[in-house]
Short mmCIF file of C-alpha atoms in Angstrom, two decimals:
data_model
loop_
_atom_site.label_atom_id
_atom_site.label_comp_id
_atom_site.label_asym_id
_atom_site.label_seq_id
_atom_site.Cartn_x
_atom_site.Cartn_y
_atom_site.Cartn_z
CA MET A 1 0.00 0.00 0.00
CA ASN A 2 1.46 3.34 -1.10
CA SER A 3 -0.14 5.52 1.57
CA ARG A 4 0.14 9.29 1.67
CA THR A 5 1.56 8.85 5.17
CA SER A 6 4.83 7.62 3.66
CA LEU A 7 5.49 10.97 1.94
CA SER A 8 8.29 13.06 3.43
CA SER A 9 6.08 16.16 3.55
CA TRP A 10 3.37 14.20 5.39
CA LYS A 11 5.88 13.11 8.04
CA LYS A 12 7.08 16.71 8.43
CA LEU A 13 3.50 17.89 8.89
CA VAL A 14 2.90 15.30 11.62
CA THR A 15 5.88 16.70 13.52
CA GLN A 16 4.88 20.30 12.86
CA SER A 17 1.31 19.67 14.02
CA GLU A 18 2.62 18.46 17.38
CA THR A 19 4.62 21.67 17.73
CA MET A 20 1.90 24.00 16.48
CA ALA A 21 -0.67 22.48 18.82
CA LYS A 22 1.27 24.13 21.65
CA CYS A 23 1.15 27.59 20.02
CA HIS A 24 -1.51 30.28 20.17
CA MET A 25 -2.51 32.34 17.15
CA LYS A 26 -2.58 35.48 19.26
CA GLU A 27 1.16 35.11 19.80
CA LEU A 28 1.75 34.48 16.08
CA PHE A 29 -0.02 37.75 15.25
CA ALA A 30 1.97 39.59 17.92
CA ILE A 31 5.33 38.56 16.48
CA ASN A 32 4.42 39.12 12.82
CA GLU A 33 2.68 42.36 11.87
CA GLN A 34 2.67 41.28 8.21
CA ARG A 35 0.68 38.14 8.89
CA PHE A 36 -2.45 39.32 7.06
CA ASN A 37 -0.45 40.34 3.99
CA GLU A 38 1.39 37.01 3.97
CA PHE A 39 -1.69 34.87 4.44
CA SER A 40 -4.36 36.44 2.23
CA ILE A 41 -5.23 36.31 -1.47
CA GLN A 42 -7.16 39.02 -3.32
CA LEU A 43 -9.07 38.15 -6.48
CA PRO A 44 -11.42 40.27 -8.61
CA SER A 45 -14.57 39.08 -6.82
CA PHE A 46 -13.40 38.42 -3.29
CA LEU A 47 -10.65 38.46 -0.68
CA LEU A 48 -9.56 35.28 1.11
CA ASP A 49 -7.96 35.89 4.51
CA TYR A 50 -6.56 32.69 5.99
CA SER A 51 -4.23 34.31 8.51
CA LYS A 52 -6.42 33.20 11.44
CA ASN A 53 -5.27 29.59 11.13
CA LEU A 54 -2.72 27.85 13.30
CA ILE A 55 0.00 28.13 10.66
CA THR A 56 3.39 29.66 10.02
CA THR A 57 5.27 30.21 6.78
CA GLU A 58 6.94 26.85 7.47
CA THR A 59 3.53 25.15 7.75
CA ILE A 60 2.35 26.58 4.45
CA SER A 61 5.65 25.72 2.78
CA THR A 62 5.34 22.10 3.88
CA LEU A 63 1.68 21.91 2.87
CA LEU A 64 2.63 23.17 -0.58
CA GLU A 65 5.37 20.53 -0.68
CA LEU A 66 2.64 17.97 0.09
CA ALA A 67 0.55 19.26 -2.82
CA LYS A 68 3.50 18.84 -5.16
CA GLU A 69 4.36 15.38 -3.86
CA CYS A 70 0.72 14.41 -4.47
CA ASP A 71 0.97 15.71 -8.06
CA VAL A 72 -1.90 18.16 -7.67
CA GLU A 73 -0.79 20.06 -10.78
CA VAL A 74 -0.64 16.85 -12.83
CA TRP A 75 -4.12 15.79 -11.71
CA ARG A 76 -5.47 19.27 -12.38
CA LYS A 77 -4.25 18.99 -15.96
CA LYS A 78 -5.84 15.55 -16.28
CA MET A 79 -9.21 16.88 -15.15
CA PHE A 80 -9.26 19.84 -17.54
CA GLN A 81 -8.09 17.67 -20.43
CA GLY A 82 -10.97 15.25 -19.93
CA GLU A 83 -9.09 12.19 -18.70
CA SER A 84 -11.22 9.63 -16.83
CA ILE A 85 -10.21 10.68 -13.33
CA ASN A 86 -13.51 9.33 -11.96
CA SER A 87 -11.80 5.95 -11.85
CA THR A 88 -14.55 3.82 -10.28
CA GLU A 89 -17.03 4.82 -13.01
CA ASN A 90 -14.45 5.33 -15.78
CA ARG A 91 -15.68 8.84 -16.52
CA ALA A 92 -14.19 12.22 -17.22
CA VAL A 93 -14.92 15.09 -14.83
CA LEU A 94 -15.72 18.13 -16.92
CA HIS A 95 -18.17 20.42 -15.17
CA THR A 96 -15.54 23.09 -15.90
CA ALA A 97 -16.22 22.64 -19.63
CA LEU A 98 -19.80 23.82 -19.08
CA ARG A 99 -18.58 27.34 -18.29
CA ASN A 100 -15.55 27.45 -20.60
CA ARG A 101 -15.89 30.78 -22.38
CA SER A 102 -12.94 30.32 -24.77
CA ASN A 103 -14.84 28.22 -27.35
CA LYS A 104 -11.90 25.84 -27.22
CA ASP A 105 -12.62 22.34 -28.52
CA ILE A 106 -12.69 19.62 -25.85
CA ILE A 107 -12.52 16.10 -27.25
CA ILE A 108 -13.79 13.00 -25.41
CA ALA A 109 -13.88 9.67 -27.24
CA LYS A 110 -13.26 11.51 -30.53
CA LYS A 111 -16.27 13.74 -29.93
CA ASN A 112 -16.12 17.51 -29.51
CA ILE A 113 -18.22 18.06 -26.40
CA SER A 114 -17.89 21.83 -26.73
CA GLU A 115 -20.40 21.65 -29.59
CA ASP A 116 -22.84 19.73 -27.39
CA ILE A 117 -22.45 22.31 -24.65
CA ARG A 118 -23.04 25.21 -27.02
CA HIS A 119 -26.18 23.59 -28.41
CA ALA A 120 -27.47 22.91 -24.89
CA LEU A 121 -26.89 26.52 -23.88
CA VAL A 122 -28.72 27.80 -26.95
CA LYS A 123 -31.67 25.56 -26.08
CA VAL A 124 -31.70 26.83 -22.47
CA GLU A 125 -31.56 30.43 -23.73
CA GLU A 126 -34.36 30.02 -26.26
CA PHE A 127 -36.63 28.10 -23.91
CA SER A 128 -36.10 30.35 -20.88
CA ASN A 129 -36.76 33.43 -23.03
CA LYS A 130 -40.02 31.93 -24.31
CA ILE A 131 -41.17 31.21 -20.76
CA ARG A 132 -40.15 34.64 -19.44
CA GLN A 133 -41.69 36.53 -22.38
CA GLY A 134 -44.99 34.66 -22.13
CA LEU A 135 -44.55 33.04 -25.55
CA TRP A 136 -44.78 29.47 -24.22
CA LYS A 137 -48.44 28.73 -23.54
CA GLY A 138 -50.05 26.12 -21.35
CA TYR A 139 -52.76 23.71 -22.47
CA SER A 140 -55.46 26.38 -22.24
CA GLY A 141 -53.46 29.03 -24.09
CA LYS A 142 -52.40 30.95 -20.99
CA PRO A 143 -48.75 31.94 -20.40
CA ILE A 144 -46.66 30.27 -17.72
CA THR A 145 -46.46 32.10 -14.39
CA ASP A 146 -44.85 29.41 -12.21
CA ALA A 147 -42.09 26.85 -12.69
CA VAL A 148 -41.61 23.87 -10.36
CA ASN A 149 -38.22 22.16 -10.33
CA ILE A 150 -38.55 18.50 -9.31
CA GLY A 151 -35.20 16.98 -8.37
CA VAL A 152 -33.10 15.91 -5.42
CA GLY A 153 -29.48 16.33 -4.35
CA GLY A 154 -27.46 18.22 -6.94
CA SER A 155 -30.50 18.53 -9.19
CA ASN A 156 -32.16 20.62 -6.50
CA LEU A 157 -29.59 22.07 -4.09
CA GLY A 158 -27.58 23.98 -6.71
CA PRO A 159 -30.39 25.74 -8.58
CA GLN A 160 -32.30 26.47 -5.38
CA MET A 161 -29.26 27.87 -3.61
CA VAL A 162 -28.44 30.12 -6.58
CA THR A 163 -31.96 31.43 -7.24
CA GLU A 164 -32.46 32.24 -3.56
CA ALA A 165 -29.00 33.82 -3.29
CA LEU A 166 -29.71 36.05 -6.30
CA ARG A 167 -33.36 36.77 -5.59
CA GLN A 168 -32.71 40.53 -5.64
CA TYR A 169 -31.69 40.19 -9.30
CA SER A 170 -34.94 38.51 -10.35
CA ASP A 171 -37.65 40.53 -12.09
CA ASN A 172 -40.23 38.11 -10.61
CA SER A 173 -41.78 37.51 -14.03
CA ILE A 174 -41.84 33.79 -13.19
CA ASN A 175 -42.25 32.29 -9.73
CA VAL A 176 -39.85 29.36 -9.26
CA HIS A 177 -40.57 26.59 -6.73
CA TYR A 178 -38.59 23.52 -5.69
CA VAL A 179 -39.72 20.02 -4.73
CA SER A 180 -37.10 17.54 -3.52
CA ASN A 181 -38.54 15.63 -0.57
CA VAL A 182 -40.50 12.47 -1.28
CA ASP A 183 -42.58 13.30 1.79
CA GLY A 184 -45.87 14.20 0.11
CA THR A 185 -46.28 17.22 2.34
CA GLN A 186 -43.83 19.28 0.30
CA ILE A 187 -45.32 18.73 -3.16
CA ALA A 188 -48.84 19.10 -1.78
CA ASP A 189 -47.92 22.48 -0.28
CA VAL A 190 -46.39 23.64 -3.57
CA LEU A 191 -49.22 22.45 -5.81
CA ARG A 192 -51.93 23.89 -3.55
CA LYS A 193 -50.92 27.44 -4.53
CA LEU A 194 -50.65 26.86 -8.29
CA ASN A 195 -52.92 27.10 -11.31
CA PRO A 196 -52.38 23.99 -13.48
CA GLU A 197 -53.06 26.04 -16.61
CA LYS A 198 -50.03 28.24 -15.90
CA VAL A 199 -47.39 25.95 -14.40
CA LEU A 200 -44.28 24.38 -15.92
CA PHE A 201 -42.65 21.32 -14.33
CA ILE A 202 -38.92 20.76 -14.78
CA VAL A 203 -38.04 17.14 -13.92
CA SER A 204 -34.30 17.04 -13.27
CA SER A 205 -32.72 13.61 -12.94
CA LYS A 206 -29.50 12.49 -14.56
CA THR A 207 -30.63 8.86 -14.86
CA PHE A 208 -34.38 9.48 -14.76
CA THR A 209 -34.65 6.59 -12.31
CA THR A 210 -34.23 8.40 -8.97
CA THR A 211 -37.12 7.12 -6.85
CA GLU A 212 -37.84 10.35 -5.00
CA THR A 213 -37.84 12.47 -8.16
CA MET A 214 -39.91 10.02 -10.18
CA THR A 215 -42.46 9.70 -7.37
CA ASN A 216 -42.91 13.49 -7.21
CA ALA A 217 -43.01 13.78 -11.01
CA LYS A 218 -45.78 11.16 -11.24
CA THR A 219 -47.81 13.04 -8.63
CA ALA A 220 -47.36 16.31 -10.54
CA MET A 221 -48.38 14.64 -13.80
CA LYS A 222 -51.55 13.15 -12.25
CA TRP A 223 -52.39 16.56 -10.77
CA LEU A 224 -52.03 18.21 -14.18
CA THR A 225 -54.01 15.65 -16.17
CA ALA A 226 -56.77 15.62 -13.55
CA SER A 227 -57.25 19.31 -14.29
CA SER A 228 -56.76 19.28 -18.07
CA PHE A 229 -58.58 15.98 -18.69
CA ASP A 230 -56.07 15.39 -21.47
CA ASN A 231 -52.69 13.62 -21.45
CA LYS A 232 -51.66 15.85 -24.38
CA ALA A 233 -51.33 18.69 -21.86
CA ILE A 234 -48.12 17.10 -20.62
CA LYS A 235 -46.11 18.38 -23.60
CA LYS A 236 -47.05 21.95 -22.71
CA HIS A 237 -46.25 21.63 -19.01
CA PHE A 238 -43.39 19.14 -18.58
CA VAL A 239 -39.74 19.32 -19.57
CA ALA A 240 -36.86 17.15 -18.41
CA VAL A 241 -33.14 17.50 -17.82
CA SER A 242 -31.47 14.10 -18.11
CA SER A 243 -28.68 12.07 -19.68
CA ASN A 244 -31.21 9.28 -20.17
CA LYS A 245 -33.44 10.66 -22.94
CA LYS A 246 -35.02 7.23 -23.51
CA ASN A 247 -36.29 7.04 -19.93
CA ALA A 248 -37.58 10.61 -20.03
CA ILE A 249 -39.55 9.93 -23.22
CA SER A 250 -40.92 6.66 -21.80
CA PHE A 251 -42.06 8.61 -18.76
CA GLY A 252 -44.23 10.72 -21.04
CA ILE A 253 -42.13 13.79 -21.84
CA GLU A 254 -41.84 15.01 -25.44
CA GLU A 255 -38.41 14.40 -27.00
CA ASN A 256 -38.04 18.09 -27.87
CA ASN A 257 -38.69 18.92 -24.22
CA VAL A 258 -35.68 16.94 -22.96
CA PHE A 259 -32.56 18.97 -22.17
CA ASP A 260 -29.27 17.08 -22.36
CA MET A 261 -27.00 16.04 -19.52
CA TRP A 262 -23.81 14.00 -19.81
CA ASP A 263 -22.14 11.32 -17.72
CA TRP A 264 -19.04 13.50 -17.35
CA VAL A 265 -20.99 15.93 -15.17
CA GLY A 266 -21.55 14.88 -11.57
CA GLY A 267 -24.90 15.81 -10.04
CA ARG A 268 -23.44 17.99 -7.30
CA PHE A 269 -21.42 19.94 -9.89
CA SER A 270 -24.21 20.26 -12.44
CA LEU A 271 -25.87 23.64 -11.89
CA TRP A 272 -23.76 25.01 -14.76
CA SER A 273 -25.60 22.71 -17.19
CA ALA A 274 -29.28 22.59 -18.16
CA ILE A 275 -29.84 21.62 -14.50
CA GLY A 276 -29.55 25.41 -14.12
CA LEU A 277 -32.65 25.93 -16.26
CA PRO A 278 -34.63 27.24 -13.23
CA ILE A 279 -31.87 29.83 -12.74
CA ALA A 280 -32.22 31.08 -16.33
CA ILE A 281 -36.03 31.13 -16.05
CA ASP A 282 -35.97 33.01 -12.75
CA LEU A 283 -33.12 35.48 -13.33
CA GLY A 284 -32.83 35.65 -17.10
CA PHE A 285 -30.29 33.93 -19.33
CA ASP A 286 -27.86 36.87 -19.17
CA LYS A 287 -27.49 36.42 -15.43
CA PHE A 288 -27.06 32.67 -15.83
CA ILE A 289 -24.18 33.40 -18.21
CA ALA A 290 -22.70 35.86 -15.69
CA LEU A 291 -22.78 33.05 -13.13
CA LEU A 292 -20.86 30.83 -15.56
CA ASP A 293 -18.40 33.63 -16.27
CA GLY A 294 -17.64 33.99 -12.57
CA ALA A 295 -16.96 30.27 -12.29
CA ASN A 296 -14.74 30.44 -15.36
CA ASP A 297 -12.74 33.25 -13.70
CA ILE A 298 -11.85 30.84 -10.88
CA ASP A 299 -11.18 28.00 -13.33
CA ASN A 300 -8.53 30.20 -14.94
CA HIS A 301 -7.14 31.26 -11.57
CA PHE A 302 -6.99 27.64 -10.44
CA CYS A 303 -5.23 26.56 -13.64
CA PHE A 304 -2.64 29.31 -13.85
CA ALA A 305 -1.97 30.84 -10.42
CA PRO A 306 1.09 29.48 -8.58
CA LEU A 307 0.14 27.05 -5.83
CA GLU A 308 1.25 29.45 -3.09
CA SER A 309 -1.24 32.10 -4.27
CA ASN A 310 -3.91 29.72 -5.54
CA ALA A 311 -7.07 30.20 -3.47
CA PRO A 312 -8.68 26.74 -3.98
CA VAL A 313 -5.35 25.02 -3.32
CA ILE A 314 -4.78 26.98 -0.12
CA LEU A 315 -8.31 26.28 1.15
CA ALA A 316 -7.86 22.56 0.47
CA LEU A 317 -4.49 22.43 2.20
CA LEU A 318 -5.88 24.23 5.25
CA SER A 319 -8.74 21.75 5.44
CA VAL A 320 -6.29 18.83 5.35
CA TRP A 321 -4.11 20.56 7.93
CA ASN A 322 -7.00 21.25 10.31
CA CYS A 323 -8.75 17.91 9.95
CA THR A 324 -6.11 15.30 9.17
CA PHE A 325 -3.16 16.71 11.11
CA LEU A 326 -4.68 18.81 13.92
CA GLY A 327 -7.62 16.44 14.39
CA HIS A 328 -10.54 18.87 14.06
CA GLN A 329 -13.33 16.64 12.76
CA SER A 330 -15.93 19.30 12.08
CA GLN A 331 -16.10 22.51 10.02
CA ALA A 332 -18.73 25.25 9.99
CA ILE A 333 -19.79 27.29 6.95
CA LEU A 334 -21.11 30.62 8.26
CA PRO A 335 -22.52 33.06 5.69
CA TYR A 336 -23.18 36.59 6.93
CA ASP A 337 -25.63 37.31 4.13
CA GLN A 338 -29.31 36.38 4.30
CA SER A 339 -29.29 35.62 0.58
CA LEU A 340 -26.78 32.80 1.14
CA HIS A 341 -28.99 30.93 3.60
CA ARG A 342 -28.83 27.73 1.48
CA LEU A 343 -25.05 27.83 0.95
CA SER A 344 -24.16 25.70 3.98
CA ALA A 345 -26.47 22.89 2.83
CA TYR A 346 -25.12 23.13 -0.71
CA LEU A 347 -21.48 22.91 0.39
CA GLN A 348 -22.32 20.16 2.85
CA GLN A 349 -23.36 17.91 -0.02
CA ALA A 350 -20.56 19.06 -2.31
CA GLU A 351 -17.79 18.19 0.15
CA MET A 352 -19.18 15.32 2.21
CA GLU A 353 -20.60 13.38 -0.75
CA SER A 354 -17.37 13.94 -2.66
CA ASN A 355 -14.74 13.18 -0.05
CA GLY A 356 -16.53 11.51 2.86
CA LYS A 357 -14.82 8.19 2.15
CA SER A 358 -12.51 5.72 3.84
CA VAL A 359 -11.05 3.88 0.83
CA SER A 360 -8.35 5.25 -1.46
CA TRP A 361 -8.65 5.28 -5.23
CA ASP A 362 -6.44 2.15 -5.16
CA GLY A 363 -9.12 0.36 -3.12
CA ASP A 364 -7.05 0.36 0.09
CA ASP A 365 -8.36 1.32 3.52
CA ILE A 366 -7.27 4.84 4.43
CA ASP A 367 -5.38 5.12 7.71
CA TYR A 368 -5.90 8.86 8.29
CA ALA A 369 -8.80 11.27 8.78
CA THR A 370 -10.24 12.56 5.52
CA VAL A 371 -12.75 15.42 5.52
CA PRO A 372 -14.62 16.98 8.43
CA THR A 373 -18.35 17.06 9.04
CA ILE A 374 -19.64 20.15 7.21
CA TRP A 375 -22.50 22.10 8.77
CA GLY A 376 -23.56 25.67 9.30
CA GLU A 377 -26.15 28.39 9.45
CA LEU A 378 -26.50 32.09 8.80
CA GLY A 379 -24.01 33.93 10.95
CA ILE A 380 -26.24 36.11 13.12
CA ASN A 381 -28.69 33.25 13.73
CA GLY A 382 -25.78 31.00 14.63
CA GLN A 383 -24.43 33.53 17.12
CA HIS A 384 -27.57 33.03 19.17
CA ALA A 385 -27.61 29.26 18.72
CA PHE A 386 -24.30 27.36 18.52
CA TYR A 387 -21.52 29.98 18.76
CA GLN A 388 -21.36 29.23 22.48
CA TYR A 389 -20.04 25.83 21.37
CA LEU A 390 -17.63 27.39 18.85
CA HIS A 391 -16.13 29.70 21.45
CA GLN A 392 -15.97 27.58 24.61
CA SER A 393 -16.39 23.89 23.81
CA ASN A 394 -13.42 21.56 24.19
CA ASN A 395 -14.00 20.62 20.54
CA ILE A 396 -12.39 23.05 18.13
CA VAL A 397 -14.45 23.72 14.99
CA PRO A 398 -12.67 25.55 12.16
CA ALA A 399 -15.07 27.84 10.31
CA ASP A 400 -15.39 29.71 7.03
CA PHE A 401 -16.95 33.15 7.46
CA ILE A 402 -18.46 34.46 4.21
CA GLY A 403 -19.74 38.01 3.78
CA SER A 404 -20.02 40.95 1.38
CA VAL A 405 -18.56 44.47 1.56
CA GLU A 406 -21.65 45.93 -0.12
CA THR A 407 -25.20 44.77 0.40
CA VAL A 408 -27.68 44.43 -2.44
CA THR A 409 -30.49 45.53 -0.09
CA PRO A 410 -29.35 48.60 1.88
CA VAL A 411 -31.62 49.27 4.87
CA ASN A 412 -30.64 52.08 7.26
CA ASN A 413 -27.49 50.96 9.12
CA HIS A 414 -28.21 47.22 9.06
CA HIS A 415 -25.21 46.22 6.98
CA ASN A 416 -22.69 47.94 9.25
CA THR A 417 -24.18 46.06 12.20
CA LEU A 418 -23.89 42.82 10.24
CA LEU A 419 -20.28 43.49 9.18
CA SER A 420 -19.24 44.47 12.69
CA ASN A 421 -20.45 41.10 13.97
CA PHE A 422 -18.81 39.35 11.03
CA LEU A 423 -15.41 40.88 11.85
CA ALA A 424 -15.74 40.63 15.62
CA GLN A 425 -16.47 36.91 15.65
CA THR A 426 -13.31 35.84 13.82
CA GLN A 427 -11.24 38.13 16.02
CA ALA A 428 -12.82 36.72 19.18
CA LEU A 429 -12.40 33.12 18.02
CA MET A 430 -8.75 33.78 17.33
CA GLN A 431 -7.79 35.92 20.33
CA GLY A 432 -10.05 34.69 23.10
CA VAL A 433 -9.84 36.32 26.51
CA ASN A 434 -7.99 35.02 29.58
CA LYS A 435 -8.93 35.05 33.23
CA GLY A 436 -6.64 37.91 34.09
CA GLN A 437 -8.24 40.20 31.50
CA ILE A 438 -11.70 39.22 32.69
CA CYS A 439 -10.89 39.95 36.32
CA LEU A 440 -9.49 43.38 35.48
CA ASP A 441 -12.54 44.21 33.38
CA LEU A 442 -15.00 43.13 36.08
CA LYS A 443 -13.02 45.00 38.75
CA ALA A 444 -13.15 48.19 36.65
CA LYS A 445 -16.91 47.79 36.40
CA GLY A 446 -17.23 47.74 40.18
CA TYR A 447 -17.96 44.07 40.83
CA THR A 448 -16.96 42.56 44.18
CA ASP A 449 -14.02 40.20 44.54
CA GLU A 450 -16.44 37.46 45.59
CA TYR A 451 -18.48 37.83 42.39
CA ILE A 452 -15.36 38.05 40.23
CA GLU A 453 -14.00 34.83 41.72
CA LYS A 454 -17.35 33.11 41.16
CA VAL A 455 -17.85 33.97 37.46
CA SER A 456 -14.43 34.71 35.96
CA SER A 457 -13.65 31.12 34.96
CA HIS A 458 -16.97 30.87 33.14
CA LYS A 459 -16.11 33.88 31.00
CA VAL A 460 -12.75 32.57 29.77
CA HIS A 461 -12.49 32.12 25.99
CA LYS A 462 -9.36 30.17 25.08
CA GLY A 463 -9.39 31.43 21.51
CA ASN A 464 -7.02 29.78 19.04
CA ARG A 465 -10.01 28.69 16.92
CA PRO A 466 -9.15 28.61 13.17
CA THR A 467 -11.21 30.60 10.69
CA ASN A 468 -11.05 31.61 7.04
CA THR A 469 -12.69 34.85 5.97
CA ILE A 470 -14.06 35.15 2.44
CA LEU A 471 -15.19 38.69 1.76
CA LEU A 472 -17.05 39.28 -1.52
CA LYS A 473 -17.07 42.79 -2.88
CA ARG A 474 -20.76 42.33 -3.64
CA LEU A 475 -23.03 39.32 -4.00
CA GLU A 476 -24.01 39.21 -7.68
CA PRO A 477 -24.21 36.49 -10.34
CA ARG A 478 -20.55 36.66 -11.33
CA SER A 479 -19.17 36.73 -7.78
CA LEU A 480 -21.47 33.89 -6.71
CA GLY A 481 -20.21 31.81 -9.64
CA SER A 482 -16.65 32.48 -8.45
CA LEU A 483 -17.49 31.52 -4.87
CA ILE A 484 -19.06 28.20 -5.87
CA ALA A 485 -16.17 27.31 -8.20
CA LEU A 486 -13.70 28.17 -5.43
CA TYR A 487 -15.19 25.43 -3.27
CA GLU A 488 -15.51 22.97 -6.18
CA HIS A 489 -11.79 23.17 -6.85
CA LYS A 490 -11.01 23.05 -3.15
CA ILE A 491 -12.87 19.73 -3.00
CA PHE A 492 -10.95 18.42 -6.02
CA VAL A 493 -7.58 19.27 -4.44
CA GLN A 494 -8.65 17.73 -1.12
CA GLY A 495 -9.47 14.52 -2.93
CA ILE A 496 -6.11 14.38 -4.69
CA ILE A 497 -4.17 15.00 -1.49
CA LEU A 498 -6.25 12.47 0.47
CA LYS A 499 -6.04 9.98 -2.44
CA ILE A 500 -9.83 9.77 -2.74
CA CYS A 501 -12.05 9.47 -5.81
CA SER A 502 -14.12 12.61 -5.28
CA PHE A 503 -16.61 12.08 -8.09
CA ASP A 504 -18.50 8.90 -7.22
CA GLN A 505 -21.00 8.42 -4.39
CA TRP A 506 -21.33 4.71 -3.71
CA GLY A 507 -22.26 5.46 -0.10
CA VAL A 508 -25.63 6.71 -1.35
CA GLU A 509 -26.51 3.45 -3.10
CA LEU A 510 -26.89 0.84 -0.34
CA GLY A 511 -29.67 2.61 1.54
CA LYS A 512 -31.50 3.33 -1.72
CA SER A 513 -31.41 -0.31 -2.86
CA LEU A 514 -32.65 -1.52 0.53
CA ALA A 515 -35.41 1.10 0.51
CA HIS A 516 -36.63 -0.21 -2.85
CA LYS A 517 -36.98 -3.73 -1.42
CA ILE A 518 -38.59 -2.54 1.80
CA GLN A 519 -41.13 -0.44 -0.07
CA LYS A 520 -42.37 -3.55 -1.89
CA GLU A 521 -42.68 -5.33 1.45
CA LEU A 522 -44.57 -2.42 3.03
CA GLU A 523 -47.01 -2.36 0.14
CA GLY A 524 -47.38 -6.16 0.14
CA LYS A 525 -47.41 -6.44 3.94
CA GLU A 526 -44.96 -9.33 3.85
CA ILE A 527 -41.69 -9.02 5.74
CA ASN A 528 -38.57 -10.54 4.22
CA ALA A 529 -36.89 -13.09 6.51
CA GLY A 530 -33.52 -11.52 5.81
CA HIS A 531 -34.14 -8.41 7.93
CA ASP A 532 -32.60 -7.88 11.36
CA SER A 533 -34.88 -7.92 14.40
CA SER A 534 -34.93 -4.13 14.68
CA THR A 535 -36.08 -3.58 11.10
CA LYS A 536 -38.67 -6.38 11.45
CA GLY A 537 -39.94 -4.85 14.68
CA LEU A 538 -40.27 -1.41 13.13
CA MET A 539 -42.11 -2.77 10.09
CA ASN A 540 -44.49 -4.73 12.31
CA PHE A 541 -45.17 -1.58 14.31
CA ILE A 542 -46.03 0.27 11.07
CA TYR A 543 -48.36 -2.57 9.99
CA SER A 544 -50.16 -2.77 13.32
CA THR A 545 -50.52 1.02 13.62
CA LEU A 546 -52.02 1.27 10.13
CA GLU A 547 -54.40 -1.62 10.85
CA ASN A 548 -55.58 0.02 14.07
CA THR A 549 -56.29 3.34 12.31
CA LYS A 550 -58.60 1.78 9.71
#
């Protein structure tokens, strides 16, 4: 087994982590006034400040050595050239080609996929314009007013996150809704508000076999035909985004209403494709292109910037440093922008589904920690929920703080209040406050010695909690595209360093296959003998409860 742990840089980092664990960031800032300048990267759309990590120039130098020993630059070239780096599925990984603005030919299996991409974009543009301009009519001749995206995972999280993040840029000509949960409550709530004569359903499924998506799509189709009394209405109200055109047509969707997907685009990296159709319908095709342009800006930065000033590379190395070497098994994503309220969930899937694995691409068990648990919430809400844990728990949780210099919705002095909290939290997490400072402060405020002795220990913040700060100049389509691509490439570099295939998701499959079998048993009321006693007991409880409610 050729483990990463045998690399010389890895061994150096193990030693350095033992030394750095005894340091405090506050001291590192005190001895180096240039720390921010040394450990920050400024790009056209945002600034990345990573100075509030437990690192020195030696740490970064060794991490960069690790990246080179892991051939990050070689693997980067392989990805952009369309080699089959998704080794377990023998597929290329080319979501970057979807936003390539150079018109450069990209050949896979002797086929120029750039032509396919251009045709798909033209189709998205023409269709979204028809919907937005009221030229596409429903079965009764009325224009579309609402679009419902039916998908799950990457077919839902990406478009929904983007449309909600950029809501201030929408002209509200079309109302876009999302259905992902197979719990009937969600689709019932969405359909209740809609007029079937004026609604468009977008069924997004790469394979067109995903149980949750197909179940919701069937319900939507029955709802439509019950109103129109005519199956021909489907062609006016249903479109699909899929790589399995045959399945989509068999489901009942017109061939001309199927938008292409390709097996070289992973679901969680697919919003740049026709999966982004809801984005174009909601915001307009020009803003969808601006989103792609922003992602392409980061693609170029990632390809050509030296590793030491390469933002995705640095973010990936810091994640490996914090999780694998310093042992911090959790990371928070904390947006200080109401518009980004779905970003934490989006990045949770992107990173944990990509790199939450314990087997290397060689098929060997991995003997080191891979990626942390990703979670988060809007910053201000989090301050009054779990920041107590971030500041004073024995468990250290590195965090990414994401905000904007300018707000797209200026209201009185709200944004200055938001930014002051944004800046204060990373400073507090880094510096902390010791017992001596607390005692002096309480004494100056007139508290008694008895009270000070009683509460001072409770007020201690040890600090030394790592954070990255990503400060957008302004949240807009182009900068959001850059932000998303930043994390996509971070995930890619993580995977290379950790020796993980980042582009499959076999961990999703077992539960789904078992659910398919169990559903048949629930409907047939016959329990398979192969189940464990717990599953049998739960199924029997469901049976008996349903019988008693009849």
